[in-house]
Amino acid sequence: MPIVNARDLEETASSSEDEEVVSQEDHPCIMWTGGCRRIPVLVFHAEAILTKDNNMRVIGERYHLSYKIVRTDSRLVRSILTAHGFHEVHPSSTDYNLMWTGSHLKPFLLRTLSEAQKVNHFPRSYELTRKDRLYKNIIRMQHTHGFKAFHILPQTFLLPAEYAEFCNSYSKDRGPWIVKPVASSRGRGVYLINNPNQISLEENILVSRYINNPLLIDDFKFDVRLYVLVTSYDPLVIYLYEEGLARKCNWKMGNTMDKRWLPIYVQVL
């Protein structure tokens, strides 16, 4: 994350008095980017939590960098920020450098951010992370760029708004179908149905045609997760983490027993 004022840090780094404290070339928590390497970026090191190296705390402590955590309990985030010299402020404080929040910020709050303040959510990032918004955006892209280019999900309906359309498709293909909450995670609230009467229409849900013949590894279902960090949408800048996670079910496809997942770590080539 860009830190404090670039001019302040540049002047400090160039003064002989503080060369041992903040070094443009040597400090492990500073990376200089931009034209002539004049924009300081703070680099976090996971091992700082274990090593408790005081050198890792120098930048945060010298510039009185602070953070606040709002509407979430991010113990790992708190630990790594503390290990880098950040101090925590009250959730209602406006004097902070980083806000880590479990919800999306309102536009008026985003407009109050200063150059030295960062948040962990891009505006409207839920257009990708919420299942209902992702579904709508994929449909929009199919209309814009052609169905074949964005044929990346099975037939899906957003209920209750598209309940009649779903029943029409169900009369032609009785399933099974899979039901998912629009704003949940970790498999919570997901279930299979064979009849529209099994669906509760009290809240928005997605119903998708269940894929009976998925890609398998030795007859086991699996999924693969690659982790990326998006630092900018315009221009688009994405960093791909060097390791990923594959999960394999411990029961073969078609087994009616409980489906549990075994994690397998993968290297991104």
C-alpha positions as protocol buffer text, in pm:
chain_id: "A"
residue {
  index: 1
  type: MET
  ca { x: 0 y: 0 z: 0 }
}
residue {
  index: 2
  type: PRO
  ca { x: 129 y: 353 z: -74 }
}
residue {
  index: 3
  type: ILE
  ca { x: 224 y: 507 z: 257 }
}
residue {
  index: 4
  type: VAL
  ca { x: 218 y: 855 z: 412 }
}
residue {
  index: 5
  type: ASN
  ca { x: 340 y: 1135 z: 191 }
}
residue {
  index: 6
  type: ALA
  ca { x: 591 y: 1036 z: -76 }
}
residue {
  index: 7
  type: ARG
  ca { x: 781 y: 1364 z: -34 }
}
residue {
  index: 8
  type: ASP
  ca { x: 809 y: 1315 z: 344 }
}
residue {
  index: 9
  type: LEU
  ca { x: 943 y: 963 z: 309 }
}
residue {
  index: 10
  type: GLU
  ca { x: 1174 y: 1062 z: 26 }
}
residue {
  index: 11
  type: GLU
  ca { x: 1326 y: 1343 z: 230 }
}
residue {
  index: 12
  type: THR
  ca { x: 1365 y: 1119 z: 532 }
}
residue {
  index: 13
  type: ALA
  ca { x: 1527 y: 845 z: 330 }
}
residue {
  index: 14
  type: SER
  ca { x: 1777 y: 1088 z: 177 }
}
residue {
  index: 15
  type: SER
  ca { x: 1889 y: 1249 z: 503 }
}
residue {
  index: 16
  type: SER
  ca { x: 2207 y: 1112 z: 653 }
}
residue {
  index: 17
  type: GLU
  ca { x: 2062 y: 1128 z: 1003 }
}
residue {
  index: 18
  type: ASP
  ca { x: 1792 y: 872 z: 930 }
}
residue {
  index: 19
  type: GLU
  ca { x: 1961 y: 651 z: 674 }
}
residue {
  index: 20
  type: GLU
  ca { x: 1983 y: 368 z: 926 }
}
residue {
  index: 21
  type: VAL
  ca { x: 1609 y: 395 z: 1000 }
}
residue {
  index: 22
  type: VAL
  ca { x: 1462 y: 430 z: 653 }
}
residue {
  index: 23
  type: SER
  ca { x: 1672 y: 321 z: 356 }
}
residue {
  index: 24
  type: GLN
  ca { x: 1546 y: 351 z: 3 }
}
residue {
  index: 25
  type: GLU
  ca { x: 1748 y: 51 z: -106 }
}
residue {
  index: 26
  type: ASP
  ca { x: 1773 y: -182 z: 191 }
}
residue {
  index: 27
  type: HIS
  ca { x: 1464 y: -172 z: 409 }
}
residue {
  index: 28
  type: PRO
  ca { x: 1262 y: -492 z: 353 }
}
residue {
  index: 29
  type: CYS
  ca { x: 929 y: -314 z: 401 }
}
residue {
  index: 30
  type: ILE
  ca { x: 979 y: -42 z: 139 }
}
residue {
  index: 31
  type: MET
  ca { x: 953 y: -82 z: -237 }
}
residue {
  index: 32
  type: TRP
  ca { x: 993 y: 225 z: -457 }
}
residue {
  index: 33
  type: THR
  ca { x: 785 y: 245 z: -775 }
}
residue {
  index: 34
  type: GLY
  ca { x: 683 y: 501 z: -1032 }
}
residue {
  index: 35
  type: GLY
  ca { x: 905 y: 736 z: -1231 }
}
residue {
  index: 36
  type: CYS
  ca { x: 1260 y: 732 z: -1094 }
}
residue {
  index: 37
  type: ARG
  ca { x: 1132 y: 506 z: -812 }
}
residue {
  index: 38
  type: ARG
  ca { x: 981 y: 793 z: -617 }
}
residue {
  index: 39
  type: ILE
  ca { x: 656 y: 634 z: -493 }
}
residue {
  index: 40
  type: PRO
  ca { x: 701 y: 435 z: -169 }
}
residue {
  index: 41
  type: VAL
  ca { x: 496 y: 118 z: -128 }
}
residue {
  index: 42
  type: LEU
  ca { x: 480 y: -67 z: 202 }
}
residue {
  index: 43
  type: VAL
  ca { x: 549 y: -440 z: 172 }
}
residue {
  index: 44
  type: PHE
  ca { x: 413 y: -675 z: 439 }
}
residue {
  index: 45
  type: HIS
  ca { x: 602 y: -990 z: 538 }
}
residue {
  index: 46
  type: ALA
  ca { x: 406 y: -1279 z: 688 }
}
residue {
  index: 47
  type: GLU
  ca { x: 707 y: -1406 z: 883 }
}
residue {
  index: 48
  type: ALA
  ca { x: 709 y: -1082 z: 1085 }
}
residue {
  index: 49
  type: ILE
  ca { x: 429 y: -1228 z: 1300 }
}
residue {
  index: 50
  type: LEU
  ca { x: 661 y: -1505 z: 1419 }
}
residue {
  index: 51
  type: THR
  ca { x: 1001 y: -1336 z: 1418 }
}
residue {
  index: 52
  type: LYS
  ca { x: 882 y: -1016 z: 1591 }
}
residue {
  index: 53
  type: ASP
  ca { x: 1171 y: -838 z: 1417 }
}
residue {
  index: 54
  type: ASN
  ca { x: 1188 y: -478 z: 1538 }
}
residue {
  index: 55
  type: ASN
  ca { x: 1323 y: -372 z: 1200 }
}
residue {
  index: 56
  type: MET
  ca { x: 987 y: -466 z: 1047 }
}
residue {
  index: 57
  type: ARG
  ca { x: 813 y: -221 z: 1282 }
}
residue {
  index: 58
  type: VAL
  ca { x: 1033 y: 79 z: 1197 }
}
residue {
  index: 59
  type: ILE
  ca { x: 827 y: 231 z: 914 }
}
residue {
  index: 60
  type: GLY
  ca { x: 491 y: 196 z: 1086 }
}
residue {
  index: 61
  type: GLU
  ca { x: 615 y: 335 z: 1415 }
}
residue {
  index: 62
  type: ARG
  ca { x: 818 y: 622 z: 1268 }
}
residue {
  index: 63
  type: TYR
  ca { x: 526 y: 752 z: 1061 }
}
residue {
  index: 64
  type: HIS
  ca { x: 261 y: 668 z: 1322 }
}
residue {
  index: 65
  type: LEU
  ca { x: 69 y: 452 z: 1074 }
}
residue {
  index: 66
  type: SER
  ca { x: -266 y: 335 z: 1203 }
}
residue {
  index: 67
  type: TYR
  ca { x: -551 y: 106 z: 1108 }
}
residue {
  index: 68
  type: LYS
  ca { x: -905 y: 28 z: 1214 }
}
residue {
  index: 69
  type: ILE
  ca { x: -1111 y: -288 z: 1172 }
}
residue {
  index: 70
  type: VAL
  ca { x: -1484 y: -242 z: 1116 }
}
residue {
  index: 71
  type: ARG
  ca { x: -1767 y: -498 z: 1113 }
}
residue {
  index: 72
  type: THR
  ca { x: -1536 y: -800 z: 1101 }
}
residue {
  index: 73
  type: ASP
  ca { x: -1296 y: -997 z: 1317 }
}
residue {
  index: 74
  type: SER
  ca { x: -974 y: -1024 z: 1115 }
}
residue {
  index: 75
  type: ARG
  ca { x: -723 y: -1159 z: 1364 }
}
residue {
  index: 76
  type: LEU
  ca { x: -463 y: -1236 z: 1099 }
}
residue {
  index: 77
  type: VAL
  ca { x: -487 y: -885 z: 952 }
}
residue {
  index: 78
  type: ARG
  ca { x: -457 y: -734 z: 1299 }
}
residue {
  index: 79
  type: SER
  ca { x: -152 y: -949 z: 1378 }
}
residue {
  index: 80
  type: ILE
  ca { x: 37 y: -865 z: 1060 }
}
residue {
  index: 81
  type: LEU
  ca { x: -35 y: -492 z: 1085 }
}
residue {
  index: 82
  type: THR
  ca { x: 78 y: -485 z: 1447 }
}
residue {
  index: 83
  type: ALA
  ca { x: 394 y: -675 z: 1354 }
}
residue {
  index: 84
  type: HIS
  ca { x: 473 y: -394 z: 1108 }
}
residue {
  index: 85
  type: GLY
  ca { x: 439 y: -113 z: 1359 }
}
residue {
  index: 86
  type: PHE
  ca { x: 79 y: -7 z: 1289 }
}
residue {
  index: 87
  type: HIS
  ca { x: -135 y: 87 z: 1588 }
}
residue {
  index: 88
  type: GLU
  ca { x: -508 y: 24 z: 1604 }
}
residue {
  index: 89
  type: VAL
  ca { x: -758 y: 308 z: 1646 }
}
residue {
  index: 90
  type: HIS
  ca { x: -1127 y: 301 z: 1737 }
}
residue {
  index: 91
  type: PRO
  ca { x: -1366 y: 197 z: 1455 }
}
residue {
  index: 92
  type: SER
  ca { x: -1528 y: 543 z: 1466 }
}
residue {
  index: 93
  type: SER
  ca { x: -1196 y: 729 z: 1430 }
}
residue {
  index: 94
  type: THR
  ca { x: -1126 y: 928 z: 1114 }
}
residue {
  index: 95
  type: ASP
  ca { x: -751 y: 937 z: 1179 }
}
residue {
  index: 96
  type: TYR
  ca { x: -622 y: 620 z: 1015 }
}
residue {
  index: 97
  type: ASN
  ca { x: -421 y: 496 z: 716 }
}
residue {
  index: 98
  type: LEU
  ca { x: -597 y: 166 z: 656 }
}
residue {
  index: 99
  type: MET
  ca { x: -958 y: 64 z: 712 }
}
residue {
  index: 100
  type: TRP
  ca { x: -1024 y: -310 z: 702 }
}
residue {
  index: 101
  type: THR
  ca { x: -1397 y: -363 z: 683 }
}
residue {
  index: 102
  type: GLY
  ca { x: -1626 y: -661 z: 640 }
}
residue {
  index: 103
  type: SER
  ca { x: -1881 y: -460 z: 441 }
}
residue {
  index: 104
  type: HIS
  ca { x: -1880 y: -230 z: 141 }
}
residue {
  index: 105
  type: LEU
  ca { x: -1847 y: 141 z: 204 }
}
residue {
  index: 106
  type: LYS
  ca { x: -2108 y: 395 z: 105 }
}
residue {
  index: 107
  type: PRO
  ca { x: -2006 y: 641 z: -169 }
}
residue {
  index: 108
  type: PHE
  ca { x: -2007 y: 939 z: 69 }
}
residue {
  index: 109
  type: LEU
  ca { x: -1751 y: 764 z: 291 }
}
residue {
  index: 110
  type: LEU
  ca { x: -1528 y: 686 z: -4 }
}
residue {
  index: 111
  type: ARG
  ca { x: -1533 y: 1052 z: -107 }
}
residue {
  index: 112
  type: THR
  ca { x: -1397 y: 1154 z: 235 }
}
residue {
  index: 113
  type: LEU
  ca { x: -1082 y: 940 z: 204 }
}
residue {
  index: 114
  type: SER
  ca { x: -753 y: 1127 z: 183 }
}
residue {
  index: 115
  type: GLU
  ca { x: -457 y: 1032 z: -34 }
}
residue {
  index: 116
  type: ALA
  ca { x: -294 y: 851 z: 259 }
}
residue {
  index: 117
  type: GLN
  ca { x: -604 y: 642 z: 345 }
}
residue {
  index: 118
  type: LYS
  ca { x: -683 y: 304 z: 193 }
}
residue {
  index: 119
  type: VAL
  ca { x: -968 y: 55 z: 228 }
}
residue {
  index: 120
  type: ASN
  ca { x: -984 y: -316 z: 145 }
}
residue {
  index: 121
  type: HIS
  ca { x: -1283 y: -296 z: -93 }
}
residue {
  index: 122
  type: PHE
  ca { x: -1316 y: -138 z: -434 }
}
residue {
  index: 123
  type: PRO
  ca { x: -1648 y: 41 z: -489 }
}
residue {
  index: 124
  type: ARG
  ca { x: -1913 y: -203 z: -619 }
}
residue {
  index: 125
  type: SER
  ca { x: -1679 y: -503 z: -605 }
}
residue {
  index: 126
  type: TYR
  ca { x: -1989 y: -699 z: -506 }
}
residue {
  index: 127
  type: GLU
  ca { x: -2077 y: -694 z: -877 }
}
residue {
  index: 128
  type: LEU
  ca { x: -1832 y: -986 z: -894 }
}
residue {
  index: 129
  type: THR
  ca { x: -1857 y: -1137 z: -547 }
}
residue {
  index: 130
  type: ARG
  ca { x: -2235 y: -1162 z: -504 }
}
residue {
  index: 131
  type: LYS
  ca { x: -2383 y: -1455 z: -695 }
}
residue {
  index: 132
  type: ASP
  ca { x: -2690 y: -1267 z: -814 }
}
residue {
  index: 133
  type: ARG
  ca { x: -2488 y: -970 z: -945 }
}
residue {
  index: 134
  type: LEU
  ca { x: -2231 y: -1197 z: -1109 }
}
residue {
  index: 135
  type: TYR
  ca { x: -2511 y: -1388 z: -1281 }
}
residue {
  index: 136
  type: LYS
  ca { x: -2670 y: -1067 z: -1409 }
}
residue {
  index: 137
  type: ASN
  ca { x: -2335 y: -936 z: -1533 }
}
residue {
  index: 138
  type: ILE
  ca { x: -2257 y: -1260 z: -1715 }
}
residue {
  index: 139
  type: ILE
  ca { x: -2597 y: -1242 z: -1886 }
}
residue {
  index: 140
  type: ARG
  ca { x: -2521 y: -882 z: -1984 }
}
residue {
  index: 141
  type: MET
  ca { x: -2183 y: -983 z: -2127 }
}
residue {
  index: 142
  type: GLN
  ca { x: -2350 y: -1267 z: -2323 }
}
residue {
  index: 143
  type: HIS
  ca { x: -2584 y: -1014 z: -2483 }
}
residue {
  index: 144
  type: THR
  ca { x: -2296 y: -777 z: -2556 }
}
residue {
  index: 145
  type: HIS
  ca { x: -2024 y: -1017 z: -2674 }
}
residue {
  index: 146
  type: GLY
  ca { x: -2218 y: -1327 z: -2772 }
}
residue {
  index: 147
  type: PHE
  ca { x: -2341 y: -1628 z: -2578 }
}
residue {
  index: 148
  type: LYS
  ca { x: -2051 y: -1851 z: -2681 }
}
residue {
  index: 149
  type: ALA
  ca { x: -1784 y: -1613 z: -2548 }
}
residue {
  index: 150
  type: PHE
  ca { x: -1941 y: -1613 z: -2199 }
}
residue {
  index: 151
  type: HIS
  ca { x: -2096 y: -1960 z: -2180 }
}
residue {
  index: 152
  type: ILE
  ca { x: -1932 y: -2020 z: -1843 }
}
residue {
  index: 153
  type: LEU
  ca { x: -2220 y: -2122 z: -1617 }
}
residue {
  index: 154
  type: PRO
  ca { x: -2512 y: -2367 z: -1639 }
}
residue {
  index: 155
  type: GLN
  ca { x: -2869 y: -2253 z: -1694 }
}
residue {
  index: 156
  type: THR
  ca { x: -2954 y: -2034 z: -1394 }
}
residue {
  index: 157
  type: PHE
  ca { x: -3255 y: -1846 z: -1258 }
}
residue {
  index: 158
  type: LEU
  ca { x: -3282 y: -1574 z: -996 }
}
residue {
  index: 159
  type: LEU
  ca { x: -3577 y: -1645 z: -769 }
}
residue {
  index: 160
  type: PRO
  ca { x: -3840 y: -1534 z: -690 }
}
residue {
  index: 161
  type: ALA
  ca { x: -3818 y: -1287 z: -983 }
}
residue {
  index: 162
  type: GLU
  ca { x: -3770 y: -1563 z: -1245 }
}
residue {
  index: 163
  type: TYR
  ca { x: -3978 y: -1832 z: -1076 }
}
residue {
  index: 164
  type: ALA
  ca { x: -4217 y: -1872 z: -1372 }
}
residue {
  index: 165
  type: GLU
  ca { x: -3925 y: -1915 z: -1615 }
}
residue {
  index: 166
  type: PHE
  ca { x: -3768 y: -2172 z: -1384 }
}
residue {
  index: 167
  type: CYS
  ca { x: -4090 y: -2374 z: -1359 }
}
residue {
  index: 168
  type: ASN
  ca { x: -4115 y: -2372 z: -1739 }
}
residue {
  index: 169
  type: SER
  ca { x: -3761 y: -2514 z: -1770 }
}
residue {
  index: 170
  type: TYR
  ca { x: -3827 y: -2760 z: -1489 }
}
residue {
  index: 171
  type: SER
  ca { x: -4127 y: -2902 z: -1678 }
}
residue {
  index: 172
  type: LYS
  ca { x: -3886 y: -2990 z: -1961 }
}
residue {
  index: 173
  type: ASP
  ca { x: -3598 y: -3113 z: -1744 }
}
residue {
  index: 174
  type: ARG
  ca { x: -3686 y: -3220 z: -1390 }
}
residue {
  index: 175
  type: GLY
  ca { x: -3337 y: -3189 z: -1257 }
}
residue {
  index: 176
  type: PRO
  ca { x: -3176 y: -3219 z: -1019 }
}
residue {
  index: 177
  type: TRP
  ca { x: -3118 y: -2848 z: -959 }
}
residue {
  index: 178
  type: ILE
  ca { x: -2890 y: -2679 z: -708 }
}
residue {
  index: 179
  type: VAL
  ca { x: -3002 y: -2389 z: -489 }
}
residue {
  index: 180
  type: LYS
  ca { x: -2761 y: -2123 z: -352 }
}
residue {
  index: 181
  type: PRO
  ca { x: -2813 y: -1807 z: -145 }
}
residue {
  index: 182
  type: VAL
  ca { x: -2709 y: -1497 z: -340 }
}
residue {
  index: 183
  type: ALA
  ca { x: -2481 y: -1356 z: -70 }
}
residue {
  index: 184
  type: SER
  ca { x: -2336 y: -1645 z: 126 }
}
residue {
  index: 185
  type: SER
  ca { x: -2008 y: -1838 z: 129 }
}
residue {
  index: 186
  type: ARG
  ca { x: -1838 y: -2163 z: 234 }
}
residue {
  index: 187
  type: GLY
  ca { x: -2126 y: -2374 z: 105 }
}
residue {
  index: 188
  type: ARG
  ca { x: -2374 y: -2243 z: 362 }
}
residue {
  index: 189
  type: GLY
  ca { x: -2739 y: -2275 z: 256 }
}
residue {
  index: 190
  type: VAL
  ca { x: -2664 y: -2482 z: -57 }
}
residue {
  index: 191
  type: TYR
  ca { x: -2891 y: -2780 z: -130 }
}
residue {
  index: 192
  type: LEU
  ca { x: -3025 y: -2993 z: -416 }
}
residue {
  index: 193
  type: ILE
  ca { x: -3390 y: -3011 z: -521 }
}
residue {
  index: 194
  type: ASN
  ca { x: -3598 y: -3221 z: -758 }
}
residue {
  index: 195
  type: ASN
  ca { x: -3919 y: -3019 z: -735 }
}
residue {
  index: 196
  type: PRO
  ca { x: -3993 y: -2643 z: -725 }
}
residue {
  index: 197
  type: ASN
  ca { x: -4208 y: -2706 z: -416 }
}
residue {
  index: 198
  type: GLN
  ca { x: -3888 y: -2775 z: -221 }
}
residue {
  index: 199
  type: ILE
  ca { x: -3775 y: -2413 z: -266 }
}
residue {
  index: 200
  type: SER
  ca { x: -3839 y: -2139 z: -14 }
}
residue {
  index: 201
  type: LEU
  ca { x: -3912 y: -1806 z: -184 }
}
residue {
  index: 202
  type: GLU
  ca { x: -3877 y: -1593 z: 128 }
}
residue {
  index: 203
  type: GLU
  ca { x: -3539 y: -1456 z: 13 }
}
residue {
  index: 204
  type: ASN
  ca { x: -3346 y: -1413 z: -310 }
}
residue {
  index: 205
  type: ILE
  ca { x: -3175 y: -1731 z: -426 }
}
residue {
  index: 206
  type: LEU
  ca { x: -3009 y: -1870 z: -737 }
}
residue {
  index: 207
  type: VAL
  ca { x: -3124 y: -2199 z: -886 }
}
residue {
  index: 208
  type: SER
  ca { x: -2890 y: -2362 z: -1138 }
}
residue {
  index: 209
  type: ARG
  ca { x: -2907 y: -2680 z: -1339 }
}
residue {
  index: 210
  type: TYR
  ca { x: -2696 y: -2937 z: -1152 }
}
residue {
  index: 211
  type: ILE
  ca { x: -2402 y: -3065 z: -1358 }
}
residue {
  index: 212
  type: ASN
  ca { x: -2428 y: -3444 z: -1354 }
}
residue {
  index: 213
  type: ASN
  ca { x: -2107 y: -3510 z: -1550 }
}
residue {
  index: 214
  type: PRO
  ca { x: -1843 y: -3272 z: -1411 }
}
residue {
  index: 215
  type: LEU
  ca { x: -1469 y: -3301 z: -1472 }
}
residue {
  index: 216
  type: LEU
  ca { x: -1334 y: -3556 z: -1221 }
}
residue {
  index: 217
  type: ILE
  ca { x: -999 y: -3673 z: -1088 }
}
residue {
  index: 218
  type: ASP
  ca { x: -1014 y: -4054 z: -1061 }
}
residue {
  index: 219
  type: ASP
  ca { x: -1393 y: -4029 z: -1015 }
}
residue {
  index: 220
  type: PHE
  ca { x: -1358 y: -3769 z: -738 }
}
residue {
  index: 221
  type: LYS
  ca { x: -1510 y: -3421 z: -759 }
}
residue {
  index: 222
  type: PHE
  ca { x: -1265 y: -3137 z: -702 }
}
residue {
  index: 223
  type: ASP
  ca { x: -1224 y: -2764 z: -725 }
}
residue {
  index: 224
  type: VAL
  ca { x: -923 y: -2538 z: -776 }
}
residue {
  index: 225
  type: ARG
  ca { x: -877 y: -2195 z: -619 }
}
residue {
  index: 226
  type: LEU
  ca { x: -621 y: -1941 z: -740 }
}
residue {
  index: 227
  type: TYR
  ca { x: -569 y: -1631 z: -529 }
}
residue {
  index: 228
  type: VAL
  ca { x: -528 y: -1290 z: -688 }
}
residue {
  index: 229
  type: LEU
  ca { x: -480 y: -936 z: -562 }
}
residue {
  index: 230
  type: VAL
  ca { x: -641 y: -658 z: -767 }
}
residue {
  index: 231
  type: THR
  ca { x: -475 y: -323 z: -694 }
}
residue {
  index: 232
  type: SER
  ca { x: -635 y: -125 z: -976 }
}
residue {
  index: 233
  type: TYR
  ca { x: -929 y: -157 z: -1215 }
}
residue {
  index: 234
  type: ASP
  ca { x: -829 y: 128 z: -1445 }
}
residue {
  index: 235
  type: PRO
  ca { x: -571 y: 36 z: -1557 }
}
residue {
  index: 236
  type: LEU
  ca { x: -637 y: -325 z: -1461 }
}
residue {
  index: 237
  type: VAL
  ca { x: -356 y: -456 z: -1239 }
}
residue {
  index: 238
  type: ILE
  ca { x: -379 y: -811 z: -1102 }
}
residue {
  index: 239
  type: TYR
  ca { x: -119 y: -1007 z: -905 }
}
residue {
  index: 240
  type: LEU
  ca { x: -147 y: -1388 z: -905 }
}
residue {
  index: 241
  type: TYR
  ca { x: -25 y: -1560 z: -589 }
}
residue {
  index: 242
  type: GLU
  ca { x: 233 y: -1830 z: -655 }
}
residue {
  index: 243
  type: GLU
  ca { x: 40 y: -2098 z: -466 }
}
residue {
  index: 244
  type: GLY
  ca { x: -319 y: -2215 z: -498 }
}
residue {
  index: 245
  type: LEU
  ca { x: -550 y: -2462 z: -332 }
}
residue {
  index: 246
  type: ALA
  ca { x: -718 y: -2769 z: -480 }
}
residue {
  index: 247
  type: ARG
  ca { x: -984 y: -2955 z: -283 }
}
residue {
  index: 248
  type: LYS
  ca { x: -1080 y: -3314 z: -358 }
}
residue {
  index: 249
  type: CYS
  ca { x: -1391 y: -3486 z: -226 }
}
residue {
  index: 250
  type: ASN
  ca { x: -1313 y: -3798 z: -24 }
}
residue {
  index: 251
  type: TRP
  ca { x: -1610 y: -3988 z: -169 }
}
residue {
  index: 252
  type: LYS
  ca { x: -1640 y: -4083 z: -533 }
}
residue {
  index: 253
  type: MET
  ca { x: -1901 y: -3923 z: -756 }
}
residue {
  index: 254
  type: GLY
  ca { x: -2239 y: -4082 z: -703 }
}
residue {
  index: 255
  type: ASN
  ca { x: -2173 y: -4192 z: -346 }
}
residue {
  index: 256
  type: THR
  ca { x: -2465 y: -4086 z: -127 }
}
residue {
  index: 257
  type: MET
  ca { x: -2252 y: -4048 z: 185 }
}
residue {
  index: 258
  type: ASP
  ca { x: -2148 y: -3713 z: 327 }
}
residue {
  index: 259
  type: LYS
  ca { x: -1918 y: -3523 z: 92 }
}
residue {
  index: 260
  type: ARG
  ca { x: -1613 y: -3392 z: 275 }
}
residue {
  index: 261
  type: TRP
  ca { x: -1327 y: -3208 z: 111 }
}
residue {
  index: 262
  type: LEU
  ca { x: -956 y: -3280 z: 146 }
}
residue {
  index: 263
  type: PRO
  ca { x: -723 y: -2985 z: 76 }
}
residue {
  index: 264
  type: ILE
  ca { x: -433 y: -3023 z: -165 }
}
residue {
  index: 265
  type: TYR
  ca { x: -189 y: -2736 z: -217 }
}
residue {
  index: 266
  type: VAL
  ca { x: -85 y: -2663 z: -572 }
}
residue {
  index: 267
  type: GLN
  ca { x: 192 y: -2457 z: -728 }
}
residue {
  index: 268
  type: VAL
  ca { x: 91 y: -2203 z: -992 }
}
residue {
  index: 269
  type: LEU
  ca { x: 309 y: -2249 z: -1302 }
}
